[in-house]
XYZ file of N, CA and C in Angstrom:
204
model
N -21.311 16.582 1.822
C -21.139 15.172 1.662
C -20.868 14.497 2.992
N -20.648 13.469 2.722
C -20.034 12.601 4.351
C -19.053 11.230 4.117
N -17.943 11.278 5.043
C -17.151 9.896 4.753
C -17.696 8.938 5.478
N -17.867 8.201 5.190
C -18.085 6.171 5.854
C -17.454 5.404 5.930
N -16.823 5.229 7.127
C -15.774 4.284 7.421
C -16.898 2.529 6.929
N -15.747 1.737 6.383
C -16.739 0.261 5.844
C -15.752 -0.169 4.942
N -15.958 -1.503 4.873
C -15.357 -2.324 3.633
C -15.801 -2.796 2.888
N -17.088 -2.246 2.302
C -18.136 -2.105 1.178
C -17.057 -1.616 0.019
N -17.220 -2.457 -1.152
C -16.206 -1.996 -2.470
C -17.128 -1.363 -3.401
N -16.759 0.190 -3.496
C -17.624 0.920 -4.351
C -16.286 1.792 -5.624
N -16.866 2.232 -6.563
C -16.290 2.806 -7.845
C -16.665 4.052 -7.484
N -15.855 4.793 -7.609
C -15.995 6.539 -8.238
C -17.436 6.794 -9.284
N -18.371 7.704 -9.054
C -19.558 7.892 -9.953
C -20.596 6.256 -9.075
N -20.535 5.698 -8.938
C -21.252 4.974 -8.454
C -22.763 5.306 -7.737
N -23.681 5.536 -7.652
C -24.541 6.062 -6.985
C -25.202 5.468 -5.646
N -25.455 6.069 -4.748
C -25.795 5.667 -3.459
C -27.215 5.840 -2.742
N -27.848 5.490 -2.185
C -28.776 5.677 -1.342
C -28.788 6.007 0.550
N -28.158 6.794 0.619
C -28.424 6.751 2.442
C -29.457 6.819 3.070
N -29.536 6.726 4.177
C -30.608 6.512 5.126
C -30.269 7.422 6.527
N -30.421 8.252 6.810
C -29.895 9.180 8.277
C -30.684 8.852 8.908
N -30.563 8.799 10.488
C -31.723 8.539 11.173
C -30.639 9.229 12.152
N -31.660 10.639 12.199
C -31.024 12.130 13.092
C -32.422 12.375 14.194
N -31.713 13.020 14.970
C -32.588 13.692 15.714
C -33.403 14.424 15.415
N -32.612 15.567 14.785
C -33.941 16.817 14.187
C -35.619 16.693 13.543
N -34.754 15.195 12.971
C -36.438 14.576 11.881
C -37.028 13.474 13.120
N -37.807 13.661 12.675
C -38.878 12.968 13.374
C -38.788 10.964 12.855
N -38.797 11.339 11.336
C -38.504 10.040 10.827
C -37.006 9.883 10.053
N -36.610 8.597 10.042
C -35.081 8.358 8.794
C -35.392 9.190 7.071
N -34.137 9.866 7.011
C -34.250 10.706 5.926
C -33.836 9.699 4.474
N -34.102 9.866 3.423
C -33.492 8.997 2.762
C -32.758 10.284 1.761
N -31.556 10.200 1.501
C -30.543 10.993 0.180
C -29.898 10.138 -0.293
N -30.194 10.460 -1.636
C -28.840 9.921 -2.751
C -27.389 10.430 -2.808
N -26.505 9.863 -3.279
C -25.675 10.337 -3.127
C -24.215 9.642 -4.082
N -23.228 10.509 -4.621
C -22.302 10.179 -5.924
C -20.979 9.448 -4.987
N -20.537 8.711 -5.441
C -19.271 7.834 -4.744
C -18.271 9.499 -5.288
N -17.713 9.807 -4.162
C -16.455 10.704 -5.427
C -15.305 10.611 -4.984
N -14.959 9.520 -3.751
C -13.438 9.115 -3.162
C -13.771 8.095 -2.283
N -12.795 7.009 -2.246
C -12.898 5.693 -1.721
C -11.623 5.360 -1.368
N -10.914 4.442 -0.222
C -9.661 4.292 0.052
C -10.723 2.571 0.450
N -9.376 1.764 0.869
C -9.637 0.441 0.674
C -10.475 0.441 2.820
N -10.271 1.314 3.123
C -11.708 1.342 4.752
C -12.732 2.546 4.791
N -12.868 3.220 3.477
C -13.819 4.086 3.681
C -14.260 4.855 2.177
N -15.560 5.656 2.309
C -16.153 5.564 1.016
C -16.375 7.188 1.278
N -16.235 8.225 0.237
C -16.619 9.698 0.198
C -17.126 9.826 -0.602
N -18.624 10.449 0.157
C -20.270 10.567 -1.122
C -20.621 12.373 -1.075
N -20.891 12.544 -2.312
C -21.194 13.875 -2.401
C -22.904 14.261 -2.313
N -23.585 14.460 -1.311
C -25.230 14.397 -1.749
C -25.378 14.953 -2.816
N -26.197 14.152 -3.630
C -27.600 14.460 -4.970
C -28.438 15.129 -3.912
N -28.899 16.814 -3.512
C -29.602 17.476 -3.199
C -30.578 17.224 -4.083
N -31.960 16.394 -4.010
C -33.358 16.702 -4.831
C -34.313 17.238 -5.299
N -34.248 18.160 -3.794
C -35.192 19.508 -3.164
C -34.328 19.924 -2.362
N -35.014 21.418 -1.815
C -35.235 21.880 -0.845
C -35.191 21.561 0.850
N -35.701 20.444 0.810
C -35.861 19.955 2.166
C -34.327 19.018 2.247
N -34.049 18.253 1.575
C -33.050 17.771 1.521
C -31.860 19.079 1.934
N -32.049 19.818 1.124
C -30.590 20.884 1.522
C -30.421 21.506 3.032
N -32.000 21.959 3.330
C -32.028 22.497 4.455
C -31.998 21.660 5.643
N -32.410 20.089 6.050
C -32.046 19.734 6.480
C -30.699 19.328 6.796
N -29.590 18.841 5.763
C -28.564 18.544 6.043
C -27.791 19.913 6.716
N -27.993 20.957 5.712
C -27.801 22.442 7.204
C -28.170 22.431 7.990
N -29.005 21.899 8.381
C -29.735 21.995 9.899
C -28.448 21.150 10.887
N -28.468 20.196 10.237
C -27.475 18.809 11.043
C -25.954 19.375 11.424
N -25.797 19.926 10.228
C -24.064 20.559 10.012
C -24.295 21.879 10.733
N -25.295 22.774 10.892
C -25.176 24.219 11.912
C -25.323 22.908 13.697
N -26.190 22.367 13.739
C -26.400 21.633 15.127
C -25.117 20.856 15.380
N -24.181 20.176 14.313
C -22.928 19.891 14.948
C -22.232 20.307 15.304
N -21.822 21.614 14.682
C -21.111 23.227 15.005
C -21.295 23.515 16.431
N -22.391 23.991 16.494
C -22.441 24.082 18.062
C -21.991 23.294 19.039
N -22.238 21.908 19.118
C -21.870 21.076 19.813
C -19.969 20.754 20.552
């Protein structure tokens, strides 16, 4: 998942759309994603994995931050 700092007012279960725009891809990725914790400056989304590519990319991102 990932936290987002913002003062966007979202509900628990709520559903999301992100947009990444990473290095690894060539183009902006788009994932869905479940509201599943919110404080009144930030929002915690759990990805809706769709496929395959979706999973392995976001590993890709999370092994390439590791290193860093």
């Amino acid at each position: 998942g990932i936290f987002i700092e913002g003062k966007e007012r979202f509900t628990i279960g709520d559903q999301v759309k992100i947009m990444l725009d990473v290095s690894i891809s060539p183009a902006p990725v788009d994932i869905s994603g479940t509201v599943v914790r919110h404080t009144t400056q930030s929002v915690g989304i759990r990805f809706n994995y769709e496929n395959s590519e979706d999973t392995n990319l976001i590993d890709e991102l999370i092994k390439n931050k590791s290193c860093d």
